[in-house]
Amino acid sequence: MARKTKAEAEQTRHRIIECARMVFNRSGVNNTSLEEVAHAANVTRGAVYWHFKNKADLFQAVRAQTGRLLKLNSSSTGDALQRLQSGLLNALHRLESDAEARATFEVMLWKCEYVGEFTAVRNDLMKSGQDFLDEVTALYSEAHKNKILRPDVVPEIAGLETFFFFTGLLKIWLTTDNRSAIHRQTVAAIESHIATKRAESIHKKTH
Amino acid sequence: MARKTKAEAEQTRHRIIECARMVFNRSGVNNTSLEEVAHAANVTRGAVYWHFKNKADLFQAVRAQTGRLLKLNSSSTGDALQRLQSGLLNALHRLESDAEARATFEVMLWKCEYVGEFTAVRNDLMKSGQDFLDEVTALYSEAHKNKILRPDVVPEIAGLETFFFFTGLLKIWLTTDNRSAIHRQTVAAIESHIATKRAESIHKKTH
DNA sequence: AGATTTACATACATGTCTGTATGTAAATTC
DNA sequence: GAATTTACATACAGACATGTATGTAAATCT
C-alpha cells in the first residue's frame, strides 16, 4: 500500500484509538490482542506499532483523548457548594450523553488490570484523582470561609468524602444495566451529598 | 506421585487458593497463567484443573474464601447510625489487619478485567453490593423512624450515597501507597459521612 | 526532480497459554 | 483384599500474542 498523507495518518491514528476503546470495552485491555484492535480499525499490527509503542501506550492515548470528566472552574455560577454540585451533575450528564467517554471510563474502572506496564496508567489516574480532590477541597474551603458550610464539617475531610463518593458513584453507575432507571436516584444522591454539608442558616433556596 | 488423603487434598485446594490470590495480586487475574499459580502452590496445572474448572472458577473461590467485608448485624450496639458507622469502621479495620482480605479486594477492584467468563464474577460482586445497599438502607430507615435522621434525608437516597461512598473509599484506599498515613482522615471521612446525616436534636454525644 | 522520510504491510522468530487426554499409585469402598 | 475412585502429574495439540525486522510506494523535503 501507498504511503498516506499526514492528515490521513492522523485519521488512522484516531481510528485506532477509537477502535481500541471499543475492543477494550468488549474484551478487556489485557485480554485484547493488538491484532484485534488493528482488525477493527482496518489496518495491520504494523500500523498500530507505528503509532504506539505498545498496548499500554495505546491505552494511555485512549485515556488522554477522553480527558478529565470534572470541570469545576467552568461556566457555572452560584456559591461554592452550588458550583460543586453542578460540577458533579455535569460530569454525570457527560457520561450519560457521551458514549465514548462512558466507554473509556468503563474500561478504566472495570476492564483493566493495573499491573506491570499499567501501573503507570494507574498512577496517572490517581494523579487526576488528586486534582479532583484538590479542587473539591478548595471549593469546600471557600464554602467554609463564606460560612455556608456546616461548622462541624472540615473542608479537607469533606473533600475526601466527596472524592470517595464520586469515585464509587462512577464505578457503580457504569456497571449498572439499566442506567436511566437509576438516574433520578443518582442525581438525588448527589444533591443530598451536598445538601447535608450546607450550614443551616436562614431561609435558603435549595433549587 | 501417590494419591493424597482427602484431608491432604483439601489442604492442596486451600494452598492453591491462597497462592492464586498472591499471584493474581502481583500479576493481575487475566495476566496470570494457571501455570504460575500451580508453581507457586508447588503443584502442576493438573492439580489446579482437578480442583477448579478454570481461572474464573478459581477466582470465585478466592473471593468466596474472603467473603463479605461488612457485617452490620453483628455485636455492635447503639442507635442505627452508630451501628452503621461502627460497621463501616470495622470493615476498614479488617482491611487494615487482614492482609489476605486486603489482597482479595485489591484484586477485585484493581487487578481484574470483568469481561467474558468474568462477567459472572462481577454479577456476584454486584449482588453483594446490593446486599450492602439493602442493609444500609434498612439502617437509615430505622434511623428515620426513630427521628435521629435529618428530616430532609431520604433513607433510600442516603443508602445509595453511603454505598457509593464506601465503594469509592475501598477503591481509593486500596491503591494508596502509604495507607497508615491516611488512616485518620479516612476514619474522619466515615465519621463525617454519618454525622452529617444525623438530625440536629438536643444535645447529643458525638463520641 | 532527486533524495529522503514516512506510513504503513508483511514476514519472521519465539514464547506462552489453554484444555484435554492419559497415566498411575495409593486411598477408599464394599 | 479386590474393585473402584481419587488426586494428582505428565504429555499432547492447537492456538495465539508479542516485538522486531524488512519491504515499499508514495509524501514530503530541498
mmCIF file of N, CA and C (backbone and C1' of nucleotides) in Angstrom, chain A residues 1-6 32-34 36 45 49 54-55, chain D residues 16-29:
data_model
loop_
_atom_site.group_PDB
_atom_site.id
_atom_site.type_symbol
_atom_site.label_atom_id
_atom_site.label_comp_id
_atom_site.label_asym_id
_atom_site.label_seq_id
_atom_site.Cartn_x
_atom_site.Cartn_y
_atom_site.Cartn_z
ATOM 1 N N MET A 1 0.819 -1.210 0.000
ATOM 2 C CA MET A 1 0.000 0.000 0.000
ATOM 3 C C MET A 1 0.853 1.260 0.000
ATOM 4 N N ALA A 2 0.222 2.275 -0.482
ATOM 5 C CA ALA A 2 0.953 3.539 -0.652
ATOM 6 C C ALA A 2 1.089 4.279 0.674
ATOM 7 N N ARG A 3 2.031 5.144 0.714
ATOM 8 C CA ARG A 3 2.178 5.975 1.904
ATOM 9 C C ARG A 3 0.998 6.929 2.014
ATOM 10 N N LYS A 4 0.544 7.154 3.255
ATOM 11 C CA LYS A 4 -0.597 8.026 3.462
ATOM 12 C C LYS A 4 -0.148 9.453 3.707
ATOM 13 N N THR A 5 -1.071 10.357 3.416
ATOM 14 C CA THR A 5 -0.839 11.769 3.702
ATOM 15 C C THR A 5 -0.761 11.990 5.206
ATOM 16 N N LYS A 6 -0.129 13.075 5.605
ATOM 17 C CA LYS A 6 -0.009 13.336 7.036
ATOM 18 C C LYS A 6 -1.387 13.385 7.698
ATOM 19 N N THR A 32 -7.225 -8.269 25.197
ATOM 20 C CA THR A 32 -7.323 -7.870 23.796
ATOM 21 C C THR A 32 -5.953 -7.900 23.131
ATOM 22 N N SER A 33 -5.859 -8.533 21.989
ATOM 23 C CA SER A 33 -4.604 -8.514 21.259
ATOM 24 C C SER A 33 -4.586 -7.305 20.335
ATOM 25 N N LEU A 34 -3.415 -6.822 20.061
ATOM 26 C CA LEU A 34 -3.307 -5.678 19.167
ATOM 27 C C LEU A 34 -3.789 -6.048 17.763
ATOM 28 N N GLU A 36 -6.504 -7.702 17.212
ATOM 29 C CA GLU A 36 -7.939 -7.409 17.244
ATOM 30 C C GLU A 36 -8.185 -5.925 17.020
ATOM 31 N N ARG A 45 -1.195 -4.837 12.367
ATOM 32 C CA ARG A 45 -0.473 -4.515 13.585
ATOM 33 C C ARG A 45 0.674 -3.556 13.292
ATOM 34 N N TYR A 49 1.723 -0.556 15.758
ATOM 35 C CA TYR A 49 3.055 -0.416 16.342
ATOM 36 C C TYR A 49 3.784 0.821 15.826
ATOM 37 N N ASN A 54 3.282 0.371 22.507
ATOM 38 C CA ASN A 54 2.714 -0.928 22.867
ATOM 39 C C ASN A 54 1.285 -0.722 23.367
ATOM 40 N N LYS A 55 0.721 -1.737 23.957
ATOM 41 C CA LYS A 55 -0.680 -1.652 24.350
ATOM 42 C C LYS A 55 -0.905 -0.611 25.437
ATOM 43 P P DC D 16 -6.803 -18.764 17.360
ATOM 44 O "O5'" DC D 16 -6.015 -17.737 18.292
ATOM 45 C "C5'" DC D 16 -5.847 -18.026 19.678
ATOM 46 C "C4'" DC D 16 -4.709 -17.197 20.242
ATOM 47 C "C3'" DC D 16 -4.449 -15.904 19.444
ATOM 48 O "O3'" DC D 16 -4.225 -14.860 20.356
ATOM 49 C "C1'" DC D 16 -2.461 -17.099 19.715
ATOM 50 P P DA D 17 -4.539 -13.349 19.926
ATOM 51 O "O5'" DA D 17 -3.441 -12.577 20.751
ATOM 52 C "C5'" DA D 17 -3.004 -13.100 22.005
ATOM 53 C "C4'" DA D 17 -1.618 -12.580 22.305
ATOM 54 C "C3'" DA D 17 -1.282 -11.276 21.582
ATOM 55 O "O3'" DA D 17 -0.819 -10.295 22.498
ATOM 56 C "C1'" DA D 17 0.376 -12.934 21.121
ATOM 57 P P DT D 18 -0.527 -8.811 22.003
ATOM 58 O "O5'" DT D 18 1.001 -8.624 22.403
ATOM 59 C "C5'" DT D 18 1.642 -9.588 23.230
ATOM 60 C "C4'" DT D 18 3.133 -9.534 22.971
ATOM 61 C "C3'" DT D 18 3.590 -8.213 22.351
ATOM 62 O "O3'" DT D 18 4.645 -7.660 23.113
ATOM 63 C "C1'" DT D 18 4.355 -10.065 21.050
ATOM 64 P P DG D 19 4.979 -6.099 22.981
ATOM 65 O "O5'" DG D 19 6.340 -6.123 22.128
ATOM 66 C "C5'" DG D 19 7.393 -6.981 22.546
ATOM 67 C "C4'" DG D 19 8.426 -7.121 21.457
ATOM 68 C "C3'" DG D 19 8.790 -5.807 20.753
ATOM 69 O "O3'" DG D 19 10.187 -5.731 20.606
ATOM 70 C "C1'" DG D 19 8.131 -7.426 19.150
ATOM 71 P P DT D 20 10.885 -4.407 20.115
ATOM 72 O "O5'" DT D 20 11.795 -4.952 18.920
ATOM 73 C "C5'" DT D 20 12.171 -6.339 18.904
ATOM 74 C "C4'" DT D 20 12.380 -6.795 17.480
ATOM 75 C "C3'" DT D 20 12.938 -5.695 16.553
ATOM 76 O "O3'" DT D 20 13.968 -6.260 15.754
ATOM 77 C "C1'" DT D 20 11.053 -6.673 15.584
ATOM 78 P P DA D 21 15.006 -5.293 15.012
ATOM 79 O "O5'" DA D 21 15.625 -6.293 13.933
ATOM 80 C "C5'" DA D 21 15.034 -7.583 13.737
ATOM 81 C "C4'" DA D 21 14.663 -7.762 12.273
ATOM 82 C "C3'" DA D 21 15.284 -6.723 11.332
ATOM 83 O "O3'" DA D 21 15.741 -7.404 10.153
ATOM 84 C "C1'" DA D 21 12.950 -6.751 11.048
ATOM 85 P P DT D 22 16.670 -6.598 9.100
ATOM 86 O "O5'" DT D 22 15.892 -6.835 7.726
ATOM 87 C "C5'" DT D 22 14.949 -7.905 7.632
ATOM 88 C "C4'" DT D 22 13.856 -7.570 6.638
ATOM 89 C "C3'" DT D 22 14.292 -6.599 5.522
ATOM 90 O "O3'" DT D 22 13.866 -7.115 4.273
ATOM 91 C "C1'" DT D 22 12.296 -5.858 6.487
ATOM 92 P P DG D 23 14.504 -6.540 2.927
ATOM 93 O "O5'" DG D 23 13.190 -6.124 2.114
ATOM 94 C "C5'" DG D 23 12.089 -7.044 2.055
ATOM 95 C "C4'" DG D 23 10.825 -6.304 1.638
ATOM 96 C "C3'" DG D 23 11.023 -5.309 0.481
ATOM 97 O "O3'" DG D 23 9.945 -5.458 -0.433
ATOM 98 C "C1'" DG D 23 9.996 -4.231 2.302
ATOM 99 P P DT D 24 10.098 -5.001 -1.961
ATOM 100 O "O5'" DT D 24 9.073 -3.806 -2.085
ATOM 101 C "C5'" DT D 24 7.873 -3.798 -1.307
ATOM 102 C "C4'" DT D 24 7.195 -2.443 -1.396
ATOM 103 C "C3'" DT D 24 7.804 -1.492 -2.437
ATOM 104 O "O3'" DT D 24 6.785 -0.738 -3.053
ATOM 105 C "C1'" DT D 24 7.829 -0.451 -0.351
ATOM 106 P P DA D 25 6.511 -0.995 -4.660
ATOM 107 O "O5'" DA D 25 5.464 0.157 -4.973
ATOM 108 C "C5'" DA D 25 4.249 0.217 -4.231
ATOM 109 C "C4'" DA D 25 4.037 1.621 -3.704
ATOM 110 C "C3'" DA D 25 4.343 2.748 -4.707
ATOM 111 O "O3'" DA D 25 3.298 3.710 -4.634
ATOM 112 C "C1'" DA D 25 5.496 3.135 -2.710
ATOM 113 P P DA D 26 3.098 4.737 -5.847
ATOM 114 O "O5'" DA D 26 2.311 5.908 -5.119
ATOM 115 C "C5'" DA D 26 1.633 5.640 -3.904
ATOM 116 C "C4'" DA D 26 2.090 6.600 -2.832
ATOM 117 C "C3'" DA D 26 2.154 8.067 -3.273
ATOM 118 O "O3'" DA D 26 1.555 8.862 -2.270
ATOM 119 C "C1'" DA D 26 4.167 7.452 -2.230
ATOM 120 P P DA D 27 0.599 10.107 -2.706
ATOM 121 O "O5'" DA D 27 0.807 11.055 -1.456
ATOM 122 C "C5'" DA D 27 2.110 11.407 -1.179
ATOM 123 C "C4'" DA D 27 2.306 11.703 0.291
ATOM 124 C "C3'" DA D 27 2.498 13.197 0.525
ATOM 125 O "O3'" DA D 27 2.293 13.524 1.880
ATOM 126 C "C1'" DA D 27 4.589 12.042 0.515
ATOM 127 P P DT D 28 2.078 15.057 2.256
ATOM 128 O "O5'" DT D 28 3.583 15.525 2.480
ATOM 129 C "C5'" DT D 28 4.381 14.856 3.454
ATOM 130 C "C4'" DT D 28 5.836 15.256 3.348
ATOM 131 C "C3'" DT D 28 6.087 16.756 3.164
ATOM 132 O "O3'" DT D 28 6.848 17.220 4.274
ATOM 133 C "C1'" DT D 28 7.463 15.455 1.727
ATOM 134 P P DC D 29 7.291 18.729 4.365
ATOM 135 O "O5'" DC D 29 8.823 18.581 3.940
ATOM 136 C "C5'" DC D 29 9.635 17.591 4.598
ATOM 137 C "C4'" DC D 29 11.032 17.578 3.989
ATOM 138 C "C3'" DC D 29 11.713 18.950 3.877
ATOM 139 O "O3'" DC D 29 13.085 18.794 4.216
ATOM 140 C "C1'" DC D 29 11.657 17.921 1.756
#
